[in-house]
JSON list of C-alpha atoms in Angstrom, two decimals:
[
{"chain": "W", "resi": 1, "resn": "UNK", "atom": "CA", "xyz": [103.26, -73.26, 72.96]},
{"chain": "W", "resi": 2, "resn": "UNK", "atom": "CA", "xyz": [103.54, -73.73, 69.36]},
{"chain": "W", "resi": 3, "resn": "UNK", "atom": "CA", "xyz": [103.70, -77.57, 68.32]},
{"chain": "W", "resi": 4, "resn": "UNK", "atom": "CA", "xyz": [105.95, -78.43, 65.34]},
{"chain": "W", "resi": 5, "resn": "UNK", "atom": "CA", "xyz": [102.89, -78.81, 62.68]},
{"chain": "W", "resi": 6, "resn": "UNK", "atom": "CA", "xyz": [102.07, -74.98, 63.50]},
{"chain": "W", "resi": 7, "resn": "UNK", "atom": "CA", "xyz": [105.96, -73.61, 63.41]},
{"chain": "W", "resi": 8, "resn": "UNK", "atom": "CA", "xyz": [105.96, -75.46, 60.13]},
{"chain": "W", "resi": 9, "resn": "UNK", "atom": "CA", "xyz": [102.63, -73.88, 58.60]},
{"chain": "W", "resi": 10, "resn": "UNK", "atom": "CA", "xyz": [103.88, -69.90, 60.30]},
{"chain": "W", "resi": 11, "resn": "UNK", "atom": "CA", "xyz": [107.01, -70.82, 58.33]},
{"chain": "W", "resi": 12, "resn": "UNK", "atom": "CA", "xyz": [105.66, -72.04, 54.90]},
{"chain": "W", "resi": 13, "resn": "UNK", "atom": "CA", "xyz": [102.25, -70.72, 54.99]},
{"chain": "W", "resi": 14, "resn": "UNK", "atom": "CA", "xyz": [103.74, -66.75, 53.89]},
{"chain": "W", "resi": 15, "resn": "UNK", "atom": "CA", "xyz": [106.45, -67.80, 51.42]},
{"chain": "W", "resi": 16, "resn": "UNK", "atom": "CA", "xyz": [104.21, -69.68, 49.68]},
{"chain": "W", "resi": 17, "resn": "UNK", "atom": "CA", "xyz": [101.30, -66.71, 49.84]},
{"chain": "W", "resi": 18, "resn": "UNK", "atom": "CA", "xyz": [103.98, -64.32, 49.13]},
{"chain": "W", "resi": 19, "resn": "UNK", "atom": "CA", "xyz": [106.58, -65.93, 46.60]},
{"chain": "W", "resi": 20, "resn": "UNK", "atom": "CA", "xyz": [105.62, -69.22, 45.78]},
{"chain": "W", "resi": 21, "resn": "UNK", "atom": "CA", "xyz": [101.60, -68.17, 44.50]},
{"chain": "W", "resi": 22, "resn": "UNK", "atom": "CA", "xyz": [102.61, -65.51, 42.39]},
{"chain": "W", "resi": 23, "resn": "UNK", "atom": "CA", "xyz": [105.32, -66.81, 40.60]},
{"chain": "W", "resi": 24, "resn": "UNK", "atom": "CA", "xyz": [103.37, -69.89, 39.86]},
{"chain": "W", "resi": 25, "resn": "UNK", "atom": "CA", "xyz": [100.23, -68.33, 38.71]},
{"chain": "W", "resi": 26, "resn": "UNK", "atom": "CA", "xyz": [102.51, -67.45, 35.68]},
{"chain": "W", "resi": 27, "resn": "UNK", "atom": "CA", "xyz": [104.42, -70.04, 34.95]},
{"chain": "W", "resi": 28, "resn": "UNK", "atom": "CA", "xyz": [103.55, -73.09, 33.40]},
{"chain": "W", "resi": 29, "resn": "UNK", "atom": "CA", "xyz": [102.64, -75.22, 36.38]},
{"chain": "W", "resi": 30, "resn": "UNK", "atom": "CA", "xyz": [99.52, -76.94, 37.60]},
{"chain": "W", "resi": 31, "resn": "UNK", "atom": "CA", "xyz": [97.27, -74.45, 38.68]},
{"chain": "W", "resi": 32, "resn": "UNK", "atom": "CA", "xyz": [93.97, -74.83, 40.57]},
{"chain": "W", "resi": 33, "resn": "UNK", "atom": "CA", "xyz": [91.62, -72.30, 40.89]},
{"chain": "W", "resi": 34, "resn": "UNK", "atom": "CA", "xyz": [88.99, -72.04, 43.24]},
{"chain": "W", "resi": 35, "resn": "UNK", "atom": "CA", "xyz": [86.40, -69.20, 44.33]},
{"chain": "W", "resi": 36, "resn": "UNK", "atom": "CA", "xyz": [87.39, -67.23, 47.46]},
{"chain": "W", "resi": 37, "resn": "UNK", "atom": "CA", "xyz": [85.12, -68.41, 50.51]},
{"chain": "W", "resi": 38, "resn": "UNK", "atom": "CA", "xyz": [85.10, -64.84, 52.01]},
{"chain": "W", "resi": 39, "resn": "UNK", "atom": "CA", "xyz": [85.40, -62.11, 48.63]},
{"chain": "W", "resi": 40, "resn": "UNK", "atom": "CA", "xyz": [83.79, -65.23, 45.73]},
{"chain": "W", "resi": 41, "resn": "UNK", "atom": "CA", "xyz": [86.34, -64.18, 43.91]},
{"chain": "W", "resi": 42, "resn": "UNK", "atom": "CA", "xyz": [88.78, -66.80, 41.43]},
{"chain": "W", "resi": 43, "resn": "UNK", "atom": "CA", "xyz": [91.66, -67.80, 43.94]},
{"chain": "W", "resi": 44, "resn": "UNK", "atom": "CA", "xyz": [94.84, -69.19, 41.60]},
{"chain": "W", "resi": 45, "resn": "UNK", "atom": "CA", "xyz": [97.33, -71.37, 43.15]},
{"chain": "W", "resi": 46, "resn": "UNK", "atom": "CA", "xyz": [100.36, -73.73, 41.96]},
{"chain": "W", "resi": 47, "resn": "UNK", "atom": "CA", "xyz": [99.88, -76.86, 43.07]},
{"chain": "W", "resi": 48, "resn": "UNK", "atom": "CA", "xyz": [101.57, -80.33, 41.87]},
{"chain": "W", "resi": 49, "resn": "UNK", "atom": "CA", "xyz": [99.60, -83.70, 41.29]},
{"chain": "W", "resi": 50, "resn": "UNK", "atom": "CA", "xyz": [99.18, -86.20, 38.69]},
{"chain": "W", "resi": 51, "resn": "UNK", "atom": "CA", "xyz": [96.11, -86.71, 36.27]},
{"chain": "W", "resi": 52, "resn": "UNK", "atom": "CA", "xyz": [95.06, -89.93, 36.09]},
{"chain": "W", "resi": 53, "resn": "UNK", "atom": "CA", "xyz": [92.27, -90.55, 33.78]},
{"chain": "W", "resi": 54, "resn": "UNK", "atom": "CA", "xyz": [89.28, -87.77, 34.79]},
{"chain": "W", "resi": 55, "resn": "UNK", "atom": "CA", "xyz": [90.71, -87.63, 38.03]},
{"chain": "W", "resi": 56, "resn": "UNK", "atom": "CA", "xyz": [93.74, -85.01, 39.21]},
{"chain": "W", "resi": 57, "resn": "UNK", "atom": "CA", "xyz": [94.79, -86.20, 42.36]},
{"chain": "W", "resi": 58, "resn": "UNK", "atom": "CA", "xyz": [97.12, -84.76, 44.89]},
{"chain": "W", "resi": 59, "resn": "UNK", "atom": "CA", "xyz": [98.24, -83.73, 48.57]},
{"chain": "W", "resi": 60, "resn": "UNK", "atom": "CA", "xyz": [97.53, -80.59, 50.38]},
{"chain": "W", "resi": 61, "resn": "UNK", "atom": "CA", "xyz": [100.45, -79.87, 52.62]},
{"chain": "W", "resi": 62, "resn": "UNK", "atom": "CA", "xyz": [98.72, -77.83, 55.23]},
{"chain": "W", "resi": 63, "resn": "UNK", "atom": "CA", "xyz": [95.41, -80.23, 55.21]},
{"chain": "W", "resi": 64, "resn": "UNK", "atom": "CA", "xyz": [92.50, -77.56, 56.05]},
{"chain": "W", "resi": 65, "resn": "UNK", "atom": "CA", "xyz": [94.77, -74.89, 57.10]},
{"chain": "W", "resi": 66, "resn": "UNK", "atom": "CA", "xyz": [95.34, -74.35, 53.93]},
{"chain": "W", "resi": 67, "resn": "UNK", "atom": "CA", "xyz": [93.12, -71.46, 51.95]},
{"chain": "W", "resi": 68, "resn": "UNK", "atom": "CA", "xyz": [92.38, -73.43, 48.75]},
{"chain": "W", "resi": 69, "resn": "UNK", "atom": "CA", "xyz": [90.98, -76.32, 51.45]},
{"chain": "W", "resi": 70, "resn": "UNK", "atom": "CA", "xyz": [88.95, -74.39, 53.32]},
{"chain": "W", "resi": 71, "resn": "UNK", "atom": "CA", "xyz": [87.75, -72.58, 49.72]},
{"chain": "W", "resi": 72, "resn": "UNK", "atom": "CA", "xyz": [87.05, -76.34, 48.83]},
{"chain": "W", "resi": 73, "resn": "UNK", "atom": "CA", "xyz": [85.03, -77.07, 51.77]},
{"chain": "W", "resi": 74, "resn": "UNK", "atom": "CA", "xyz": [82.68, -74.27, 51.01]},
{"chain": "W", "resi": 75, "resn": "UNK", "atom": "CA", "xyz": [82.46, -74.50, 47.48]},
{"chain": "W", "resi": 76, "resn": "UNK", "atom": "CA", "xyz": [83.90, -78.16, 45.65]},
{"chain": "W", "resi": 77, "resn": "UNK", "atom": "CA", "xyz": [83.35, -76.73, 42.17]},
{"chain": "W", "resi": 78, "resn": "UNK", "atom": "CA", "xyz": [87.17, -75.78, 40.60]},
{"chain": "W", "resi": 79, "resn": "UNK", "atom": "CA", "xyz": [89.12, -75.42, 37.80]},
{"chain": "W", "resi": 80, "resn": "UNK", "atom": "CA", "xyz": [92.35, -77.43, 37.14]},
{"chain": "W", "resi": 81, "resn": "UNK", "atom": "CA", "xyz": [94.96, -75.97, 34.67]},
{"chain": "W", "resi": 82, "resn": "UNK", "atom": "CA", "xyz": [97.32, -78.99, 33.49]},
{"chain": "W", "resi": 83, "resn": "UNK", "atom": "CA", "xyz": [99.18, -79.23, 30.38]},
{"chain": "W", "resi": 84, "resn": "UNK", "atom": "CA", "xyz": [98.20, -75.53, 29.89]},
{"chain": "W", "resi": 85, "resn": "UNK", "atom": "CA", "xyz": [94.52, -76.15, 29.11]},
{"chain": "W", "resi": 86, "resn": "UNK", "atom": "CA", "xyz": [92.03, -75.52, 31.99]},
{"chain": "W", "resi": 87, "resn": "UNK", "atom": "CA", "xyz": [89.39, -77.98, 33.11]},
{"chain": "W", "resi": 88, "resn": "UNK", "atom": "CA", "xyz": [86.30, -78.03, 35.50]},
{"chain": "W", "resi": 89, "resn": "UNK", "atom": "CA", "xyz": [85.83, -80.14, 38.46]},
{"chain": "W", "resi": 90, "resn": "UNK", "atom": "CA", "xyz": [84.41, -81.03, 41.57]},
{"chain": "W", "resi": 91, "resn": "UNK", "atom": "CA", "xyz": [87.25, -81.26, 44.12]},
{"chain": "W", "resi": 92, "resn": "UNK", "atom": "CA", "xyz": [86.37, -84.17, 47.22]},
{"chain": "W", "resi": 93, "resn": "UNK", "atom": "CA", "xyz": [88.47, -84.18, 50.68]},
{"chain": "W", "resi": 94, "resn": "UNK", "atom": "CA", "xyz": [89.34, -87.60, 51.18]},
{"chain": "W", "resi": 95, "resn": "UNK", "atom": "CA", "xyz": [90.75, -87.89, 55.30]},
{"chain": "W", "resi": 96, "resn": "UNK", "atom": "CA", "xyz": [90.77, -91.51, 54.76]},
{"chain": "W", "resi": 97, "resn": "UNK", "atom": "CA", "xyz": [92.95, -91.31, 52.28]},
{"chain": "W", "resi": 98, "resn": "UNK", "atom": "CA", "xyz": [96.88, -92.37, 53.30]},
{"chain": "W", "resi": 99, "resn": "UNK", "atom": "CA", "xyz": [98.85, -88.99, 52.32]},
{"chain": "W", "resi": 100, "resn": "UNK", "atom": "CA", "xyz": [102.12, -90.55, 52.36]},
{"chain": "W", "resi": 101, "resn": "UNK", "atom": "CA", "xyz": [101.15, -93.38, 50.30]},
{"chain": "W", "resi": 102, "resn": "UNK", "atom": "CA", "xyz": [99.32, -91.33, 47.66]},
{"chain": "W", "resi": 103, "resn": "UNK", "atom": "CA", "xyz": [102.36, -89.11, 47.26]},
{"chain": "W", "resi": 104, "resn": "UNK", "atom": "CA", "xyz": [104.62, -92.26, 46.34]},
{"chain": "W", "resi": 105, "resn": "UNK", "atom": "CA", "xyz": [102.13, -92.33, 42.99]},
{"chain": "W", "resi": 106, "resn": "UNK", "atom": "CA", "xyz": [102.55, -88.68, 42.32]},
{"chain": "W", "resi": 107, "resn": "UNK", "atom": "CA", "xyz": [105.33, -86.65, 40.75]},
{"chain": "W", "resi": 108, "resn": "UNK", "atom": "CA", "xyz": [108.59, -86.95, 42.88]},
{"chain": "W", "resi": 109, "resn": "UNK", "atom": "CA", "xyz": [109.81, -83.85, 43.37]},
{"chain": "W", "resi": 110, "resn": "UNK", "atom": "CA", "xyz": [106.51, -82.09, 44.35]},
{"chain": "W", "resi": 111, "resn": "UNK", "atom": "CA", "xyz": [106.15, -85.05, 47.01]},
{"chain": "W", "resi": 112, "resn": "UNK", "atom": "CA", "xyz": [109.49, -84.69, 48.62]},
{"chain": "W", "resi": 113, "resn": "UNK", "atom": "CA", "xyz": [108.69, -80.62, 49.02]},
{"chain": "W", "resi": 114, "resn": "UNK", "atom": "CA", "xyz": [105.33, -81.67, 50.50]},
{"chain": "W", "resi": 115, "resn": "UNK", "atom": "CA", "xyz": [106.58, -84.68, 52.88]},
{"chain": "W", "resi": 116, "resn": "UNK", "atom": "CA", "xyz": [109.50, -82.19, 54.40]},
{"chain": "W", "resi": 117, "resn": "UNK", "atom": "CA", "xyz": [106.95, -78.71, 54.40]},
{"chain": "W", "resi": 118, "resn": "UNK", "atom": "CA", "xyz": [103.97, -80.45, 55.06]},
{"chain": "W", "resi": 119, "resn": "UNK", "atom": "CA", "xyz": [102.21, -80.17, 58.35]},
{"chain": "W", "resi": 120, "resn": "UNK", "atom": "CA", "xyz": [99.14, -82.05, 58.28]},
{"chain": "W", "resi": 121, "resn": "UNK", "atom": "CA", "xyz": [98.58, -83.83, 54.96]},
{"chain": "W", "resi": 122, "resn": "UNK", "atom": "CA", "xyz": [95.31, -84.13, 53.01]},
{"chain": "W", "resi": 123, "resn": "UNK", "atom": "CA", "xyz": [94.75, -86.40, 50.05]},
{"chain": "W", "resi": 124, "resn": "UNK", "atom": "CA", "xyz": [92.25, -84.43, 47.45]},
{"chain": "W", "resi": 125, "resn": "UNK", "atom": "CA", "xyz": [90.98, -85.90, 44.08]},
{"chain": "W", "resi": 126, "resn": "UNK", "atom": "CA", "xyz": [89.56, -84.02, 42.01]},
{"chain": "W", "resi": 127, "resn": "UNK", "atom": "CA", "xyz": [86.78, -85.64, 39.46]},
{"chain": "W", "resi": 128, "resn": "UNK", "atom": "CA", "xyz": [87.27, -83.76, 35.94]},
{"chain": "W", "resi": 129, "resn": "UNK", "atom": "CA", "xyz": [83.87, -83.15, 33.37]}
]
């Protein structure tokens, strides 16, 4: 039986891959881009957050369900494109983090889409060269 959290992520999980992704890779959104796990190929997608000094923080809605996480896991080293130029990072998993509190700091309408779609929230930060 499928628990709320997975209904959610079945729901989400394909308009995002499907419309969300694309449409985003193009327009002029916050990108990050890290290297496919399986094919170590550049993997592109939109993503909202705020930069704060070196840092780019923001909130995964799926946690490690999400493909960009579990990219993340096996390889930290990304790219972040905000304000149209592209910068290099190591990306860091923080569980002990406070999701809901971390998206009170970050833009407003990205953190109401990811408080209502989310599933299982996962503060990231990523540290900028």
């Amino acid at each position: 039986m499928l628990d709320l959290n997975d209904l959610k992520r079945r729901v989400v999980h394909p308009i995002q891959r499907y419309l969300v992704n694309p449409v985003g890779r193009n327009a002029p959104v916050t990108l990050i881009e890290t290297t496919g796990r399986k094919s170590g190929q550049p993997r592109r997608t939109a993503v909202g957050g705020r930069l704060i000094d070196d840092q780019f923080w923001m909130v995964s809605e799926h946690g490690e369900h999400s493909d960009y996480v579990r990219n993340i896991k096996a390889n930290p080293a990304v790219r972040v494109r905000h304000g149209g130029r592209w910068r290099s990072g190591t990306a860091a998993l923080l569980p002990d983090d406070d999701p809901a509190a971390r998206l009170r700091q970050l833009p407003g309408m990205n953190s109401a889409v990811v408080r209502a779609m989310g599933s299982n929230l996962l503060t990231i930060r990523i540290d900028l060269d």
